[in-house]
PDB file of C-alpha atoms in Angstrom:
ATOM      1  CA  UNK A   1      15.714  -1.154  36.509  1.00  0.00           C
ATOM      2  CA  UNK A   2      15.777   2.533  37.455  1.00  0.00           C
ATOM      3  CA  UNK A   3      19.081   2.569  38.075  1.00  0.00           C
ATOM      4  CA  UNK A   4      20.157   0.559  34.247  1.00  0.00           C
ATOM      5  CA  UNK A   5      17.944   3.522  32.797  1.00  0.00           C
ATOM      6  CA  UNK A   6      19.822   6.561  34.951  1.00  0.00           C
ATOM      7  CA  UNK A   7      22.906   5.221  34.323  1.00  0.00           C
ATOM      8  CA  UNK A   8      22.299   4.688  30.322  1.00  0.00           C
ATOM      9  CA  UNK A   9      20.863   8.591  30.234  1.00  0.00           C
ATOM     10  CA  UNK A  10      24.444   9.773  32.214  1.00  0.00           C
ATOM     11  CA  UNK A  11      26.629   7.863  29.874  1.00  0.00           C
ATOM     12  CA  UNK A  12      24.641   9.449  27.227  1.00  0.00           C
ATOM     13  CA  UNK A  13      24.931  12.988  28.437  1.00  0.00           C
ATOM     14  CA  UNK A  14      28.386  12.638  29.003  1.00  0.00           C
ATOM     15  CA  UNK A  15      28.712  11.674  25.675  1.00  0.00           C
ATOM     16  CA  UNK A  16      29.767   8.185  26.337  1.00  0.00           C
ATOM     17  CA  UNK A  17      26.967   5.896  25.419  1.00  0.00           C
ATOM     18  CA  UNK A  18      26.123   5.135  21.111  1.00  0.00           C
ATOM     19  CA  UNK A  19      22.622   5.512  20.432  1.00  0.00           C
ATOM     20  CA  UNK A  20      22.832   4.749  16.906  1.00  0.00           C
ATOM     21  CA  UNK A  21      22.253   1.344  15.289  1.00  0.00           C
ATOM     22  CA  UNK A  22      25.180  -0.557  14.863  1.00  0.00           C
ATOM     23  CA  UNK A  23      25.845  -2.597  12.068  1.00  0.00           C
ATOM     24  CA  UNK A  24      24.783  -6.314  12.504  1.00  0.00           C
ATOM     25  CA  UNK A  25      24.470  -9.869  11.330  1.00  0.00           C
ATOM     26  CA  UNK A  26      22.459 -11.388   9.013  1.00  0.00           C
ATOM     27  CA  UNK A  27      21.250 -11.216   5.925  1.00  0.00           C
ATOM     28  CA  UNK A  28      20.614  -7.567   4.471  1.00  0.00           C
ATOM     29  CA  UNK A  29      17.504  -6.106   3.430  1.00  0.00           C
ATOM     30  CA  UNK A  30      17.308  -6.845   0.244  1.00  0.00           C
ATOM     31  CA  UNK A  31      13.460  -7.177  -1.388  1.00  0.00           C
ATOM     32  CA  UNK A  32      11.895  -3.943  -0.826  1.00  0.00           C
ATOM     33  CA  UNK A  33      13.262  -3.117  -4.514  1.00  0.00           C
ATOM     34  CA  UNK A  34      11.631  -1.414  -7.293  1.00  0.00           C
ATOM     35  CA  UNK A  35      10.633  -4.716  -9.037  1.00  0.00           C
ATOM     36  CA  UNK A  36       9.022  -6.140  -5.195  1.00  0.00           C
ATOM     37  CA  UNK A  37       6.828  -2.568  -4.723  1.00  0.00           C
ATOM     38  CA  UNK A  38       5.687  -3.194  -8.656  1.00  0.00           C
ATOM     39  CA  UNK A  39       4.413  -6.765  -7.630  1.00  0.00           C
ATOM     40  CA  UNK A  40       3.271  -5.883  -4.785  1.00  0.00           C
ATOM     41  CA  UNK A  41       0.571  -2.933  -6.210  1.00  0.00           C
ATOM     42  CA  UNK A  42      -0.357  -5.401  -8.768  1.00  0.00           C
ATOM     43  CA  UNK A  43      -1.600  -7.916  -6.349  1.00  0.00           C
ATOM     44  CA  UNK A  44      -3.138  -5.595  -4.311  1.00  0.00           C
ATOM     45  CA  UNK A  45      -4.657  -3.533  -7.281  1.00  0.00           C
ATOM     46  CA  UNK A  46      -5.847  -6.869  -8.918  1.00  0.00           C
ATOM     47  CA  UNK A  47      -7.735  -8.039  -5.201  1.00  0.00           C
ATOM     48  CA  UNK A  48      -8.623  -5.282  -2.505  1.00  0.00           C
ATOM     49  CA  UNK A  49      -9.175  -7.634  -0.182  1.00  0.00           C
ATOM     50  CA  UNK A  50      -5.857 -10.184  -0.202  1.00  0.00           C
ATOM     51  CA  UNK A  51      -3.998 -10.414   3.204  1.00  0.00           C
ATOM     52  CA  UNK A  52      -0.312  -9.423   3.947  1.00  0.00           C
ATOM     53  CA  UNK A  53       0.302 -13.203   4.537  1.00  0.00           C
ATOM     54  CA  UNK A  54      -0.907 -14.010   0.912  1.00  0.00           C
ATOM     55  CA  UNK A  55       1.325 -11.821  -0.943  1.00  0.00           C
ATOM     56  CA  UNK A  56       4.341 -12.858   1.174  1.00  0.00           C
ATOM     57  CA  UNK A  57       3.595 -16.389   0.203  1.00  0.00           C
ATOM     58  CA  UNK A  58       2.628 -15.180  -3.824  1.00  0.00           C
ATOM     59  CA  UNK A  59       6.026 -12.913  -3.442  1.00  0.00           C
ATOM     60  CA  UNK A  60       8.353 -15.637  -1.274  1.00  0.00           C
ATOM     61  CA  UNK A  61       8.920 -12.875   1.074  1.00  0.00           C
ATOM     62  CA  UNK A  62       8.407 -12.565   4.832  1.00  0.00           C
ATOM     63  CA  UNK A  63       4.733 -10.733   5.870  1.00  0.00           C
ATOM     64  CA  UNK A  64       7.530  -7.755   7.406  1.00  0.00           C
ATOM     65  CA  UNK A  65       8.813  -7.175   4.284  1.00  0.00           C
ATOM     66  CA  UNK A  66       5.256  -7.003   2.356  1.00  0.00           C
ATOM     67  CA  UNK A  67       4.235  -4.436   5.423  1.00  0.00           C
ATOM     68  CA  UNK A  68       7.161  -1.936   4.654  1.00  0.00           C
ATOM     69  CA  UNK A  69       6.265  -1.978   1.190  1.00  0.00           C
ATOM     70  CA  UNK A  70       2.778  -1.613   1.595  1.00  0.00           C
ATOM     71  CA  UNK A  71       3.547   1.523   4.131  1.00  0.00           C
ATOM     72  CA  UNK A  72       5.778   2.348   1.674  1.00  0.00           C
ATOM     73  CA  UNK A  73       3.492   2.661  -1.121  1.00  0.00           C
ATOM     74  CA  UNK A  74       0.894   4.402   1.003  1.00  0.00           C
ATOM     75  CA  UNK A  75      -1.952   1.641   1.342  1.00  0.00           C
ATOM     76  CA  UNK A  76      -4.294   1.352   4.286  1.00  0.00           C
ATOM     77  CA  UNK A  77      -6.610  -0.956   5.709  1.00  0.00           C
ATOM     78  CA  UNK A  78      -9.837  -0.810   6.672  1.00  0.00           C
ATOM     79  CA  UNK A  79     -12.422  -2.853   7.674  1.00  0.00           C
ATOM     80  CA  UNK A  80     -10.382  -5.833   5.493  1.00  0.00           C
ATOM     81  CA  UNK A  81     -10.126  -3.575   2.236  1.00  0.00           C
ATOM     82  CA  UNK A  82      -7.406  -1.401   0.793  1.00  0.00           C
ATOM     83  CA  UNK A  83      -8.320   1.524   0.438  1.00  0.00           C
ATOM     84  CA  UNK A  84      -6.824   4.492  -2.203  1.00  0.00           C
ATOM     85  CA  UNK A  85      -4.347   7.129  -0.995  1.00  0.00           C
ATOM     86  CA  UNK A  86      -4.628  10.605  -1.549  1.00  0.00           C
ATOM     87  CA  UNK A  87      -2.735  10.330  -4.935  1.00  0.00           C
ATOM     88  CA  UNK A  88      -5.263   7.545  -6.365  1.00  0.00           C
ATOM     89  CA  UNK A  89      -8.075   9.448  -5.372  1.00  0.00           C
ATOM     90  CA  UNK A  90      -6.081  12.234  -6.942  1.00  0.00           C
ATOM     91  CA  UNK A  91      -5.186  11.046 -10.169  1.00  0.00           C
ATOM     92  CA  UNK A  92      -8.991   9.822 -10.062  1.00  0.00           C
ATOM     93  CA  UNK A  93     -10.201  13.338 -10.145  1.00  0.00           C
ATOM     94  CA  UNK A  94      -7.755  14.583 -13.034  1.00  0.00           C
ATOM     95  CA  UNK A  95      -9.470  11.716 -15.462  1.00  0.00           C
ATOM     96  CA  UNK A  96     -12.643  13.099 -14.723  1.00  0.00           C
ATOM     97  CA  UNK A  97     -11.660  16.660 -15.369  1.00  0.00           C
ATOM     98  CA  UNK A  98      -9.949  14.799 -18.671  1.00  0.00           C
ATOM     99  CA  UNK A  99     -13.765  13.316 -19.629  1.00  0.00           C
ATOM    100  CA  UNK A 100     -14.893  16.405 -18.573  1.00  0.00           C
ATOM    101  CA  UNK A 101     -13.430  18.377 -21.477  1.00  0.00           C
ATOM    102  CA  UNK A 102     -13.549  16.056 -23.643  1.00  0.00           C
ATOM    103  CA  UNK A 103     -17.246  16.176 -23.623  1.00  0.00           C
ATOM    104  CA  UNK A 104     -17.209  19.711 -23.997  1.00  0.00           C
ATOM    105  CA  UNK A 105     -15.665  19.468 -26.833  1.00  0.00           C
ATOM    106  CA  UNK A 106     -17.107  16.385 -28.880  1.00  0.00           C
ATOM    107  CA  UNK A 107     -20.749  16.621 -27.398  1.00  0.00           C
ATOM    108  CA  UNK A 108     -22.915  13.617 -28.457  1.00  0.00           C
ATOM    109  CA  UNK A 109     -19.888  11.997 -29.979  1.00  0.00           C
ATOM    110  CA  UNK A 110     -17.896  11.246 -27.319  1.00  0.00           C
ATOM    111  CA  UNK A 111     -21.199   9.391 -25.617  1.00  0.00           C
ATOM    112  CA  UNK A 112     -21.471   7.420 -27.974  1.00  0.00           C
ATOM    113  CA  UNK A 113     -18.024   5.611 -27.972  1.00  0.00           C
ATOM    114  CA  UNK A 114     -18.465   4.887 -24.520  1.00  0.00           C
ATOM    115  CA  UNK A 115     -18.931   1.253 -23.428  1.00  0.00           C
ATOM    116  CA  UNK A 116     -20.362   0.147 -20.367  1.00  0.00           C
ATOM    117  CA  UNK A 117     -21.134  -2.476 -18.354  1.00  0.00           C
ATOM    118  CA  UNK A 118     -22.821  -3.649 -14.943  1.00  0.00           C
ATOM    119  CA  UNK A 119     -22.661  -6.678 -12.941  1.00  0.00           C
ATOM    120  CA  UNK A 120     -23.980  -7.861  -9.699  1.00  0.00           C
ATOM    121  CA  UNK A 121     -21.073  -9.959  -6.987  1.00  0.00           C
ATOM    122  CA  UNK A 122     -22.865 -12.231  -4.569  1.00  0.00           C
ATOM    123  CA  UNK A 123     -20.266 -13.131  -2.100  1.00  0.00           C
ATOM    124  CA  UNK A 124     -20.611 -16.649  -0.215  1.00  0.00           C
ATOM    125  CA  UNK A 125     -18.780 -17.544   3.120  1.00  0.00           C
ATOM    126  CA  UNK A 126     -15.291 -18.904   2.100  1.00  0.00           C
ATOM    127  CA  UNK A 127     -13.331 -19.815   5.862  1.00  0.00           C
ATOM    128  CA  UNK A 128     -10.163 -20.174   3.338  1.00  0.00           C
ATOM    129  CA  UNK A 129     -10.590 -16.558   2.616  1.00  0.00           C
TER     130      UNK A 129
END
């Protein structure tokens, strides 16, 4: 073994050995698109919690493809829910600011036009899920 690995790091000193992927078989690369990143926000935007495999099987695609795209579009998990990147959180804070002035400028108005709405999620044990 020593000797494959001192003999691979002399060829490549002397110029001799091709680090660099080389074209090969198969079938390209051909779903992280546009359209697949676009359905794969909306699932994940529509259920925090769904699983890689899930959207493969929603999307038809294989659960490497829906990790690219999910690195791709900046998500991470933890503890079992996706979380909000730094440009979520982001454009969060500019609606607020938005509200914000708003309010300063319509006063009681702009309360009253506002709707909203509470509701209580009681979450059973689902071994599907």
């Amino acid at each position: 073994m020593y000797e494959q690995v001192s003999q691979l790091v002399f060829a490549y000193l002397a110029g001799k050995a091709i680090i660099a992927d080389q074209d090969r078989s198969g079938r390209p690369v051909t779903v992280t698109d546009e359209t697949h990143k676009q359905k794969v926000d909306d699932l994940v935007r529509g259920n925090r919690r769904i699983k890689q495999s899930e959207i493969a099987v929603a999307l038809g695609i294989s659960k490497e493809r829906v990790q690219h795209i999910l690195r791709e579009l900046e998500y991470r998990k933890i503890c079992a829910r996706w979380v909000l990147t730094e440009k979520m959180k982001q454009d969060r804070v500019d609606i607020c600011h938005k509200l914000i002035l708003r309010y300063d400028s319509e006063k009681e108005n702009f309360l009253n036009i506002i709707v909203t709405g509470d509701e209580s999620w009681v979450h059973h044990y689902d071994p599907e899920n």
